[in-house]
Coordinates of N, CA, C and O in Angstrom, one line a residue:
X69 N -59.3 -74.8 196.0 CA -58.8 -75.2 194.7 C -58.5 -74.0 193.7 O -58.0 -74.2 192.7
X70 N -58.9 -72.8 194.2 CA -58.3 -71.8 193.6 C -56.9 -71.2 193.2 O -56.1 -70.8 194.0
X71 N -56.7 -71.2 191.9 CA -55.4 -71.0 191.4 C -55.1 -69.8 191.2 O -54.5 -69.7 190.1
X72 N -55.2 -68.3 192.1 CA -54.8 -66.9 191.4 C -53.6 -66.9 191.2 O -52.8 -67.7 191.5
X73 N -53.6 -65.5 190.5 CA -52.0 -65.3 190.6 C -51.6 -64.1 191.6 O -50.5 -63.6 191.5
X74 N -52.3 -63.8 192.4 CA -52.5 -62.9 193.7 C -54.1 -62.5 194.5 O -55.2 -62.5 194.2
X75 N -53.3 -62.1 196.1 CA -54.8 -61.9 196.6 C -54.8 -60.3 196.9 O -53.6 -59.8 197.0
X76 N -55.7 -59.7 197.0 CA -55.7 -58.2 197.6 C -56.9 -58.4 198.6 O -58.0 -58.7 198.2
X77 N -56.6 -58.4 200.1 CA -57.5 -58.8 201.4 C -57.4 -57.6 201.8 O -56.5 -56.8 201.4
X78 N -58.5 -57.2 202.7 CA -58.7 -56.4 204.0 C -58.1 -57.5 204.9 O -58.9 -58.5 205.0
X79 N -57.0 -57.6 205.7 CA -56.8 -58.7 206.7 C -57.2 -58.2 208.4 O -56.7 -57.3 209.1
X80 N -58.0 -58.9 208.7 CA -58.9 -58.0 209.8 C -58.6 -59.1 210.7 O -58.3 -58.5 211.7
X81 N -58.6 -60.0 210.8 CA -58.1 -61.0 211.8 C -57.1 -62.0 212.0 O -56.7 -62.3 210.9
X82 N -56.5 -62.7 212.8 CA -55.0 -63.5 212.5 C -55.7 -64.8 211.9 O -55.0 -65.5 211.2
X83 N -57.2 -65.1 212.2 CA -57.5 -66.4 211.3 C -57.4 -66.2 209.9 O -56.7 -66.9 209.2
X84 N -58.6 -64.7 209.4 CA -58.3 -64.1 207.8 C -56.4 -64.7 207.1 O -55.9 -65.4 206.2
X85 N -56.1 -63.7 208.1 CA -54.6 -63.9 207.3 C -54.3 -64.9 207.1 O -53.8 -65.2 206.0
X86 N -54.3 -66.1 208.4 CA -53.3 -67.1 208.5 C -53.8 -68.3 207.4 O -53.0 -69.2 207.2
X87 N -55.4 -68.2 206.6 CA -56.5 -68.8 206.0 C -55.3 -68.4 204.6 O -54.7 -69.3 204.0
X88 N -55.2 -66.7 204.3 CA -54.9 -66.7 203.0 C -53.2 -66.7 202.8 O -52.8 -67.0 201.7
X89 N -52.5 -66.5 203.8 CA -51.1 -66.8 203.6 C -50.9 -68.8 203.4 O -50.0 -69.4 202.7
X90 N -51.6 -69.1 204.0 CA -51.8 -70.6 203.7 C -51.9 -71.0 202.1 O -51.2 -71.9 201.7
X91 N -52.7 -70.1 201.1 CA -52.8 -70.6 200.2 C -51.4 -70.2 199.3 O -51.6 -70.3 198.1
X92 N -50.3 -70.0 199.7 CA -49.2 -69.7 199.5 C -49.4 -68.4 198.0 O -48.3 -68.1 197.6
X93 N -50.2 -67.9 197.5 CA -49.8 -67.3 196.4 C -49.9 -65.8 197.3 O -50.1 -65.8 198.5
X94 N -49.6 -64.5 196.3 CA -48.9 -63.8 196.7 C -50.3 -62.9 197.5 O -51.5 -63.0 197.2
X95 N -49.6 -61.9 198.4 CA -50.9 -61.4 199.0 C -50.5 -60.1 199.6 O -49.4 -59.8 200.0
X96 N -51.4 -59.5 199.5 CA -51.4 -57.9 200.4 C -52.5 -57.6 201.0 O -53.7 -58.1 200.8
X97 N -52.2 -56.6 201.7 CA -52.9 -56.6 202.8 C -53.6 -55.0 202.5 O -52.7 -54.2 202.4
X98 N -54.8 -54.4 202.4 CA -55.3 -53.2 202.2 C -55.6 -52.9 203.8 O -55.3 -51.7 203.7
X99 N -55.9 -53.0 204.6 CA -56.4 -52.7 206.2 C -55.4 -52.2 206.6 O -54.3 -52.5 206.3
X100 N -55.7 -51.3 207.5 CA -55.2 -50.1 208.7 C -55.0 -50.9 209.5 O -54.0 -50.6 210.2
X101 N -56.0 -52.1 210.1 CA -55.8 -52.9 211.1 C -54.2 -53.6 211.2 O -53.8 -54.2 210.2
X102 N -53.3 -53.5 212.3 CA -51.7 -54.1 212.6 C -52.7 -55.8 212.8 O -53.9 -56.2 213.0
X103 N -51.3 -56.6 212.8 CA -51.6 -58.0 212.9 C -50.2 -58.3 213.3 O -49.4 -57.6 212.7
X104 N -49.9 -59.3 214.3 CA -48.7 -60.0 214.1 C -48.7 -60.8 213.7 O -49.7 -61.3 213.2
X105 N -47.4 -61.6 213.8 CA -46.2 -62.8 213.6 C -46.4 -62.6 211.8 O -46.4 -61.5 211.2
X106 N -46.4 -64.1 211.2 CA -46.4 -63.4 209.6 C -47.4 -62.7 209.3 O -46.9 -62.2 208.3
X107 N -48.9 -62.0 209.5 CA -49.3 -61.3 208.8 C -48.9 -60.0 208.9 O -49.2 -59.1 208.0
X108 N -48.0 -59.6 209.9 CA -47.2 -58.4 209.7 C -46.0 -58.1 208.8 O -45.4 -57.1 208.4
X109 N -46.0 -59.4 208.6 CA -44.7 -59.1 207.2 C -45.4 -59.3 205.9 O -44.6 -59.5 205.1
X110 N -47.0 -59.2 205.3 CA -47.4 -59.1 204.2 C -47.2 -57.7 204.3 O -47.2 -57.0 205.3
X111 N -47.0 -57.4 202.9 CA -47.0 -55.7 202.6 C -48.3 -55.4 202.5 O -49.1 -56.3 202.4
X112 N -48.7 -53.9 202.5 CA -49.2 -53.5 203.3 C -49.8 -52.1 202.5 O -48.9 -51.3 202.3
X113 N -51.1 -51.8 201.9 CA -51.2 -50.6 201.2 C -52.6 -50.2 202.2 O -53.5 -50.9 202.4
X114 N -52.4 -48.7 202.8 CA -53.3 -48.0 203.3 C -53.8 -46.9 203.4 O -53.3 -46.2 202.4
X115 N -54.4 -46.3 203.9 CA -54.6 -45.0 203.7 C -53.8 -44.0 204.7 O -53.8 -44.5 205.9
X116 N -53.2 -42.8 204.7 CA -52.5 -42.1 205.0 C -53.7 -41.6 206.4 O -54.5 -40.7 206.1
X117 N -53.7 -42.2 207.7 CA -54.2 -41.7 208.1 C -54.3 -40.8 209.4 O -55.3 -40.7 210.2
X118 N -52.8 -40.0 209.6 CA -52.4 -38.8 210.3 C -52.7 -37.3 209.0 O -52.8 -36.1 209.1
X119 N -52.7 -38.2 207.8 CA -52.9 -37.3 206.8 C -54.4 -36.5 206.6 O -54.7 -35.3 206.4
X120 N -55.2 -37.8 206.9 CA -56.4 -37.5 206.6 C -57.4 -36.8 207.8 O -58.6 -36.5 207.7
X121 N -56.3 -36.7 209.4 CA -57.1 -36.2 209.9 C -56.5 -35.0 209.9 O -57.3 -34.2 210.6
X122 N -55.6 -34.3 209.6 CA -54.8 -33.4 209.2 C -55.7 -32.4 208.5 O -56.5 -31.5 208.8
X123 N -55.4 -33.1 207.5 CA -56.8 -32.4 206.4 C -57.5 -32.1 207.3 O -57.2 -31.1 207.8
X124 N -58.8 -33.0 207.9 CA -59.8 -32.7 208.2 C -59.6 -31.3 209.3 O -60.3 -30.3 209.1
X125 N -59.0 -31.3 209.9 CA -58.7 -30.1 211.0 C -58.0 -28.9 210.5 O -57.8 -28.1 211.4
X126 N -57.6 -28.6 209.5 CA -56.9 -28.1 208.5 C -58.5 -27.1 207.8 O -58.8 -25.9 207.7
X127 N -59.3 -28.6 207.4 CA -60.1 -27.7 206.4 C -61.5 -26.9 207.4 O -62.3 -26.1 206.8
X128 N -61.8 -27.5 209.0 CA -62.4 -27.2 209.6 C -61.9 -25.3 210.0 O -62.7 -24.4 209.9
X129 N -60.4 -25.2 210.5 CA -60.2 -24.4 211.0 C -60.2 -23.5 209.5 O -60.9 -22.5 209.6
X130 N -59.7 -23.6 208.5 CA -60.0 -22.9 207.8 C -61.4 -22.2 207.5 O -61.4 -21.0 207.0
X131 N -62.7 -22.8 207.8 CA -64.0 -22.6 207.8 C -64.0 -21.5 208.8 O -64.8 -20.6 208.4
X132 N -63.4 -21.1 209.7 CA -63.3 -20.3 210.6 C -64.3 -20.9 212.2 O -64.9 -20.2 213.0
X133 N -64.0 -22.5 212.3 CA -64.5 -23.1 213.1 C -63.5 -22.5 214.5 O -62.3 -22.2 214.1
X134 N -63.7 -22.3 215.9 CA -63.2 -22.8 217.6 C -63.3 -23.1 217.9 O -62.8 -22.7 219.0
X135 N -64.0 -24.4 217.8 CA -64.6 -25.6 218.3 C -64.5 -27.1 217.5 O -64.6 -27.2 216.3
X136 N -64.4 -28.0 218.4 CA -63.9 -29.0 217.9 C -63.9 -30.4 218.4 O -63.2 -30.7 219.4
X137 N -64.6 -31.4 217.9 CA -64.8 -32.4 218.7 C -64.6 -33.6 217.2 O -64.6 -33.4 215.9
X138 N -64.3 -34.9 218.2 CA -64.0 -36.2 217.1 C -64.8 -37.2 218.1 O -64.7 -37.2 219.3
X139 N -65.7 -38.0 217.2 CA -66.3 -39.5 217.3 C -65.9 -40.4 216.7 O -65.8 -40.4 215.5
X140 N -65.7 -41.5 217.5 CA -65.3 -42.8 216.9 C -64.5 -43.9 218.1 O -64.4 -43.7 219.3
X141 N -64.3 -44.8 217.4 CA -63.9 -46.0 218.5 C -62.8 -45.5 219.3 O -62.0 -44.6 218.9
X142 N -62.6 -45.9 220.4 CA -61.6 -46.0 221.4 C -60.2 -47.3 221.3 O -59.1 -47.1 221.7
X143 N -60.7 -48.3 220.6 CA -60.0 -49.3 221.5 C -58.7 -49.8 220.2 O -57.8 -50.6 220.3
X144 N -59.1 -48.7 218.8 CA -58.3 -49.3 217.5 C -57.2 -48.4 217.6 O -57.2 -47.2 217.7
X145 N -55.9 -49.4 217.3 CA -54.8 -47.7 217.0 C -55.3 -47.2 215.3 O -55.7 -46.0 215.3
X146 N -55.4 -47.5 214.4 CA -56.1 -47.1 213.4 C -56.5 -46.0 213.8 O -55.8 -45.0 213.4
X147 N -57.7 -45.9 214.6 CA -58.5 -44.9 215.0 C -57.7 -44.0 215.6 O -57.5 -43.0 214.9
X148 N -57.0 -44.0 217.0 CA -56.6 -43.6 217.4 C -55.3 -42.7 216.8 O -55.0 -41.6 217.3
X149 N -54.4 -43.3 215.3 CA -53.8 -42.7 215.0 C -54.7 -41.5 214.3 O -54.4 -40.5 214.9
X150 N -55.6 -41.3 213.4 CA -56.5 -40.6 213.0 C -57.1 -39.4 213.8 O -57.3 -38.4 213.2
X151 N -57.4 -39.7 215.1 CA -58.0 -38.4 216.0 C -56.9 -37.9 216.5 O -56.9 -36.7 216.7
X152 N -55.9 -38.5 216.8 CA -54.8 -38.1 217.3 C -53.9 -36.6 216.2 O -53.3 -35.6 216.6
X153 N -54.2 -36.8 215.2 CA -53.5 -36.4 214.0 C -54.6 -35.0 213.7 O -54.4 -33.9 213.2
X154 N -55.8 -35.7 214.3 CA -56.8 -34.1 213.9 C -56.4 -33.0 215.2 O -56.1 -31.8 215.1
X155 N -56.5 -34.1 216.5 CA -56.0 -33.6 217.7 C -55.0 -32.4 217.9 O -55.0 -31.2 218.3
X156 N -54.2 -33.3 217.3 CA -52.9 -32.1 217.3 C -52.4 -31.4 215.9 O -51.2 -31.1 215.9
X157 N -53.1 -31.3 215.0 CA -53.2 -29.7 213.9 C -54.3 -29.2 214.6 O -54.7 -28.4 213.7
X158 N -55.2 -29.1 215.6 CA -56.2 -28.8 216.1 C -54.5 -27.7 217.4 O -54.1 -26.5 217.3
X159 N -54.0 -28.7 218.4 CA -54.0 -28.3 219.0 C -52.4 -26.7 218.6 O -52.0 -25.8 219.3
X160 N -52.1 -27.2 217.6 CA -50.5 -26.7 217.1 C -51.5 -25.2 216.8 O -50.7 -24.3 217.0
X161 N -52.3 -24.8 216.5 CA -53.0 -23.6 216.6 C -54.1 -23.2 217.6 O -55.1 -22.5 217.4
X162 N -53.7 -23.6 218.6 CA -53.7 -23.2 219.9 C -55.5 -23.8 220.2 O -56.1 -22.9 220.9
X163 N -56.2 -24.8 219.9 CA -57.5 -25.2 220.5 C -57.5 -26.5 220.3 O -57.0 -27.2 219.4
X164 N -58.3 -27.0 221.3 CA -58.7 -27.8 222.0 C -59.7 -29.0 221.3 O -60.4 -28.5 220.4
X165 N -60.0 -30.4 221.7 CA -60.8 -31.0 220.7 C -62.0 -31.8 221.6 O -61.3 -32.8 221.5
X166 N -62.7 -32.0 222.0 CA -63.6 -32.8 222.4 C -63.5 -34.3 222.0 O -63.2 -34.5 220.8
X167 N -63.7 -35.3 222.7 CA -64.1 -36.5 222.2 C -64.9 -37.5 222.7 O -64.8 -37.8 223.9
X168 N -65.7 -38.1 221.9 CA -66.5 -38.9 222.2 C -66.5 -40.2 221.6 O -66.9 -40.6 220.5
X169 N -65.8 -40.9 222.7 CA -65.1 -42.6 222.5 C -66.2 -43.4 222.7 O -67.0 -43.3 223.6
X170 N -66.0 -44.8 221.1 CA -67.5 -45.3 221.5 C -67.2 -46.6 222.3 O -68.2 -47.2 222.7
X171 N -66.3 -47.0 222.5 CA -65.8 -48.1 223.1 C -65.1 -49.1 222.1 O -64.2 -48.7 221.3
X172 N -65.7 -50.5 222.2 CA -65.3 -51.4 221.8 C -66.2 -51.7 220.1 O -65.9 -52.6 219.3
X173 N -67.3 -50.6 220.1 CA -68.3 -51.7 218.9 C -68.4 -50.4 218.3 O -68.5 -49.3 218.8
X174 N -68.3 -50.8 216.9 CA -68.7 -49.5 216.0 C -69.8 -49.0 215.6 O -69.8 -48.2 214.6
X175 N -71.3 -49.5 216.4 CA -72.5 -48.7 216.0 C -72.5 -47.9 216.9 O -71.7 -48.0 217.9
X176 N -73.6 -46.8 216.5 CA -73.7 -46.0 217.7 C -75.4 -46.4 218.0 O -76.2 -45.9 218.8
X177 N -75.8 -47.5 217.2 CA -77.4 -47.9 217.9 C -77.8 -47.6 219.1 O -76.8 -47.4 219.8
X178 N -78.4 -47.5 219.5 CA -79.0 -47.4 220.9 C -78.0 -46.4 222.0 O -78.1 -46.3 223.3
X179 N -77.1 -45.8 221.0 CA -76.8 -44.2 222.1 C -76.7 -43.5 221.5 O -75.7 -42.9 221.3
X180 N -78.2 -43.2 220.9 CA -78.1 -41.9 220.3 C -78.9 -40.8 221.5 O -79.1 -39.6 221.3
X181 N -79.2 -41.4 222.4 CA -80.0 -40.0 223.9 C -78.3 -39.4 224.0 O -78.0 -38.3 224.0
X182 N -77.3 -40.8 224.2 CA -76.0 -40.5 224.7 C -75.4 -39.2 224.0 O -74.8 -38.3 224.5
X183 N -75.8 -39.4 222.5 CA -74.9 -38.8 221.6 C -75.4 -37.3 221.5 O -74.7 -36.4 221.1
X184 N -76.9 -37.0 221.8 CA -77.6 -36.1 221.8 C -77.2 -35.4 222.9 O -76.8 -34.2 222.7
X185 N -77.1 -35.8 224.3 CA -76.4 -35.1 225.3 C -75.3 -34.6 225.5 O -75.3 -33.8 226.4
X186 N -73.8 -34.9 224.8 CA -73.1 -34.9 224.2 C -73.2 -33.9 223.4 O -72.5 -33.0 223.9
X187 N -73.7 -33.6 222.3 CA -74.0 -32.9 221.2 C -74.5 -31.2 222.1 O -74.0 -30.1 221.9
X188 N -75.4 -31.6 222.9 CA -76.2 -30.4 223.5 C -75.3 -29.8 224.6 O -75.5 -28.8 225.2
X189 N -74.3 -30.7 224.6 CA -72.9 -30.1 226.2 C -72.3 -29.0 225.4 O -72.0 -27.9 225.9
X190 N -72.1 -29.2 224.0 CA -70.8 -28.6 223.1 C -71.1 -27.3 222.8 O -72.1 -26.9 222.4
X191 N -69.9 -26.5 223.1 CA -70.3 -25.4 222.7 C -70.6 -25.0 220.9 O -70.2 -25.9 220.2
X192 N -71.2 -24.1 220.3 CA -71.4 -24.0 219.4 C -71.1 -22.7 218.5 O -71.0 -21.7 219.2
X193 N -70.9 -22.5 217.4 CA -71.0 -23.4 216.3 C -69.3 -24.3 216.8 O -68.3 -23.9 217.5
X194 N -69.5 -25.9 216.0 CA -68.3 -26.6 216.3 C -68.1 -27.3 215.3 O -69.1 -27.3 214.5
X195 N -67.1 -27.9 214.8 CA -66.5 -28.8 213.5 C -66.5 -30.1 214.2 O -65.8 -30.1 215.2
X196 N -67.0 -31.2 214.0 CA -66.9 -32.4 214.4 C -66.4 -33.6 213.3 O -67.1 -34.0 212.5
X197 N -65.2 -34.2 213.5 CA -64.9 -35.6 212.5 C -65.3 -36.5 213.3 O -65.5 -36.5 214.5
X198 N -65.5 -37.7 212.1 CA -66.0 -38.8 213.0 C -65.2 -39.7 211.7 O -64.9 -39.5 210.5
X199 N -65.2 -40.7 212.7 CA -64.3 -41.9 212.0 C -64.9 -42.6 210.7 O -64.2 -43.2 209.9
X200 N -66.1 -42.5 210.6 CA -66.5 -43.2 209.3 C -68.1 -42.5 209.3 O -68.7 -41.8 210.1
X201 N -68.4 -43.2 207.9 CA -69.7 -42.4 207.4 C -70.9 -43.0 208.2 O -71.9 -42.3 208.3
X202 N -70.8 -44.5 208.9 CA -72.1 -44.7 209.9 C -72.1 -43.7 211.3 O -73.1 -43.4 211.9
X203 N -71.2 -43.3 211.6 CA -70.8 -41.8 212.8 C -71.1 -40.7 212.5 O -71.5 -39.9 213.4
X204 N -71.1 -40.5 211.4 CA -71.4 -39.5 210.9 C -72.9 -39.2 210.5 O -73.1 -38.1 210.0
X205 N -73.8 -40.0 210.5 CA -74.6 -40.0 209.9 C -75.2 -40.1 211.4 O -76.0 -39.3 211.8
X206 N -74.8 -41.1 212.0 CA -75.6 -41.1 213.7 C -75.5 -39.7 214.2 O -76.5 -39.3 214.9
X207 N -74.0 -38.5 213.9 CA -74.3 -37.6 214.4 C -75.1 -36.5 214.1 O -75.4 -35.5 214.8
X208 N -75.4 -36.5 213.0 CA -76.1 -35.6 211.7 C -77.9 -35.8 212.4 O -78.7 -35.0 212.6
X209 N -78.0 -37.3 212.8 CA -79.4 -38.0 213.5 C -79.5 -37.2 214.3 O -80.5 -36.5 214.3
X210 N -78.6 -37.0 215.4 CA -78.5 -36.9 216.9 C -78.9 -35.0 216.7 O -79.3 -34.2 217.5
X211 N -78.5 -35.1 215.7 CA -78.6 -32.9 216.1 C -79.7 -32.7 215.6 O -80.2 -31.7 215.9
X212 N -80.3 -33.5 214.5 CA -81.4 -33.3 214.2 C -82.8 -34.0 215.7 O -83.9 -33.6 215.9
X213 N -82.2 -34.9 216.4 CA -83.4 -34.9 217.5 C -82.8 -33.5 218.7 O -83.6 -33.1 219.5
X214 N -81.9 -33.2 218.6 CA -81.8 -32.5 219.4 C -81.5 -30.7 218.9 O -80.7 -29.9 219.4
X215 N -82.5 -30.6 217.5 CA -82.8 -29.3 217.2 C -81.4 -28.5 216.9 O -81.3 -27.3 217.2
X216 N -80.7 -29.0 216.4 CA -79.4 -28.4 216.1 C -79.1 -28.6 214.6 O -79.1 -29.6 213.9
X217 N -78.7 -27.3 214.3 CA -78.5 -27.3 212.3 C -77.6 -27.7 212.0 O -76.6 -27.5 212.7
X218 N -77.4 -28.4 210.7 CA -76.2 -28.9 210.2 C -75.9 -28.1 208.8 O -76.9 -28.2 208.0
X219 N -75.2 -27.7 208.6 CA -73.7 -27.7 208.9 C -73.8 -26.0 210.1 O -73.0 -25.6 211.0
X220 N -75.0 -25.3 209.9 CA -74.5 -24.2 210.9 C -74.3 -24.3 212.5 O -73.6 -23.4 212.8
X221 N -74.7 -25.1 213.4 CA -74.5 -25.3 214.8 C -73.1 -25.8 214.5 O -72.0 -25.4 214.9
X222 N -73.6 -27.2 213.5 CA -72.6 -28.7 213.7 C -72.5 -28.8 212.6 O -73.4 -28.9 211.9
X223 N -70.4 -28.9 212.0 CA -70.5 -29.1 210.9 C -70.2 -30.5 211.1 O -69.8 -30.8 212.2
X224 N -70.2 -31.5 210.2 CA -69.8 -32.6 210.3 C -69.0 -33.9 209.4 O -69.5 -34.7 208.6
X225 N -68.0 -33.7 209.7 CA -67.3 -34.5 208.4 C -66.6 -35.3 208.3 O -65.7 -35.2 209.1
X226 N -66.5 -36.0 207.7 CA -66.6 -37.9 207.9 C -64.9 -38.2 207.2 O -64.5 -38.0 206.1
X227 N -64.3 -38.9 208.4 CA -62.9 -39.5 208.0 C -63.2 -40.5 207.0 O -62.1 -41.0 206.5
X228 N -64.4 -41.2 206.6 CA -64.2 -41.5 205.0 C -65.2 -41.2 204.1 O -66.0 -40.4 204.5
X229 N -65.4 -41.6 202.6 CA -65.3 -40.6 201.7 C -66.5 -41.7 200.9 O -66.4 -41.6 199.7
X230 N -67.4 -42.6 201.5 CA -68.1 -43.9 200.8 C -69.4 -42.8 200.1 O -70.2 -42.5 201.0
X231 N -69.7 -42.3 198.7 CA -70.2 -41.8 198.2 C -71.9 -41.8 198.6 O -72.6 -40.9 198.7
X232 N -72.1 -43.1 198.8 CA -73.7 -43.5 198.3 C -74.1 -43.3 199.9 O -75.3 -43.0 200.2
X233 N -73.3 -43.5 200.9 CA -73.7 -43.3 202.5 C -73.7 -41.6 202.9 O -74.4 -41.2 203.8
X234 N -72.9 -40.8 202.2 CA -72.5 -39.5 202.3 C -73.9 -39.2 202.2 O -74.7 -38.9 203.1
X235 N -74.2 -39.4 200.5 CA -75.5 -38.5 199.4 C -76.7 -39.2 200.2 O -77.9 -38.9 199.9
X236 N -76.6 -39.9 200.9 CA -77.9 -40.6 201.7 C -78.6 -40.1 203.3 O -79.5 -40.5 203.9
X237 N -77.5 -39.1 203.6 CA -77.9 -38.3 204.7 C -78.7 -37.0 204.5 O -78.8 -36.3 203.5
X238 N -79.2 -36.9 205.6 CA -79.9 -35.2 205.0 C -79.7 -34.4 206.3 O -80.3 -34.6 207.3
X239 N -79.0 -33.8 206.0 CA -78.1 -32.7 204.7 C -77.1 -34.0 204.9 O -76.8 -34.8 205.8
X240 N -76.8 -33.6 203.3 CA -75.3 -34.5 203.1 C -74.4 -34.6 203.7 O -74.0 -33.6 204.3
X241 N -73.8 -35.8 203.8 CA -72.8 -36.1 204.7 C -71.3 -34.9 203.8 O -71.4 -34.8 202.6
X242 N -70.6 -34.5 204.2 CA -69.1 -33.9 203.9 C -68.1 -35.1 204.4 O -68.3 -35.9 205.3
X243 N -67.1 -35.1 203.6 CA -66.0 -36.5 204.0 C -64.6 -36.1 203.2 O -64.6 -35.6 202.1
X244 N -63.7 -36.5 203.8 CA -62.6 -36.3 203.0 C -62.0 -37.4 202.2 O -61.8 -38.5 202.6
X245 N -61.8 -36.9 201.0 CA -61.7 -37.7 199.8 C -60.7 -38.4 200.2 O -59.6 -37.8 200.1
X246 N -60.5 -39.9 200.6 CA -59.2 -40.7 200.8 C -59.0 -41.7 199.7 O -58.0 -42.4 199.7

């Protein structure tokens, strides 16, 4: 029985959408997540994110990092446009990126031995992005069980920018301001 005069949704699934285009008033969509049939024709406000892995690989190699690895999901183009974009300002100056795909679910619970072995393969010192600040914070965990300094081994910095998850790591999480 709600009367707005607009919605602003994250639309994350074709039920979400098809729930609020039902209510006929006007709507947009803030998610990176694609959707078809009509929720692909709501417009659509997101974040720039070939931009933001740009940056990130931009402001790594600037550090004077040669090494280079990204964590985060496998199975989202979201995602995939994002490492892709660090990938290749990574590669357009001639190096190479590591990656460590988490599959289908976005914790890293219960693979952090995984993430630690991983971590201890990589050469060192390395710049690592990771798709969001719970990744980043699993990998900041993971070098600390596996004796590795942050930011000097592993620097680490987070394709988003959620303040209170950053300042809640130790050492602080780094993220690019989106």
């Amino acid at each position: 029985g709600w009367k707005g005069d607009g919605i602003i949704a994250r639309l994350s699934t074709p039920r979400i959408a098809q729930e609020l285009l039902d209510t006929g008033v006007p709507l947009v969509n803030v998610s990176s997540i694609s959707l078809s049939g009509r929720a692909a024709a709501v417009p659509r406000v997101r974040n720039d994110l070939a931009a933001c892995g740009t940056i990130a690989a931009r402001h790594l190699l600037d550090r004077g990092f040669s090494h280079f690895a990204y964590v985060g999901l496998q199975k989202f183009s979201y995602v995939r446009e994002h490492r892709e974009a660090f990938a290749s300002t990574l590669a357009e100056s001639g190096f190479s990126c590591s990656v460590l795909g988490l599959g289908d679910r976005p914790e890293i619970a219960g693979r952090l031995e995984t993430l630690v072995e991983w971590l201890e393969s990589l050469p060192k010192p390395i710049g690592i992005l990771t798709w969001n600040n719970a990744q980043g914070r699993a990998v900041i965990h993971a070098c600390r069980r596996a004796k590795l300094f942050v930011p000097e081994d592993v620097a680490v910095l987070s394709g988003n920018d959620d303040q209170l998850l950053c300042e809640s790591c130790l050492p602080q999480l780094s993220a690019i301001d989106v």
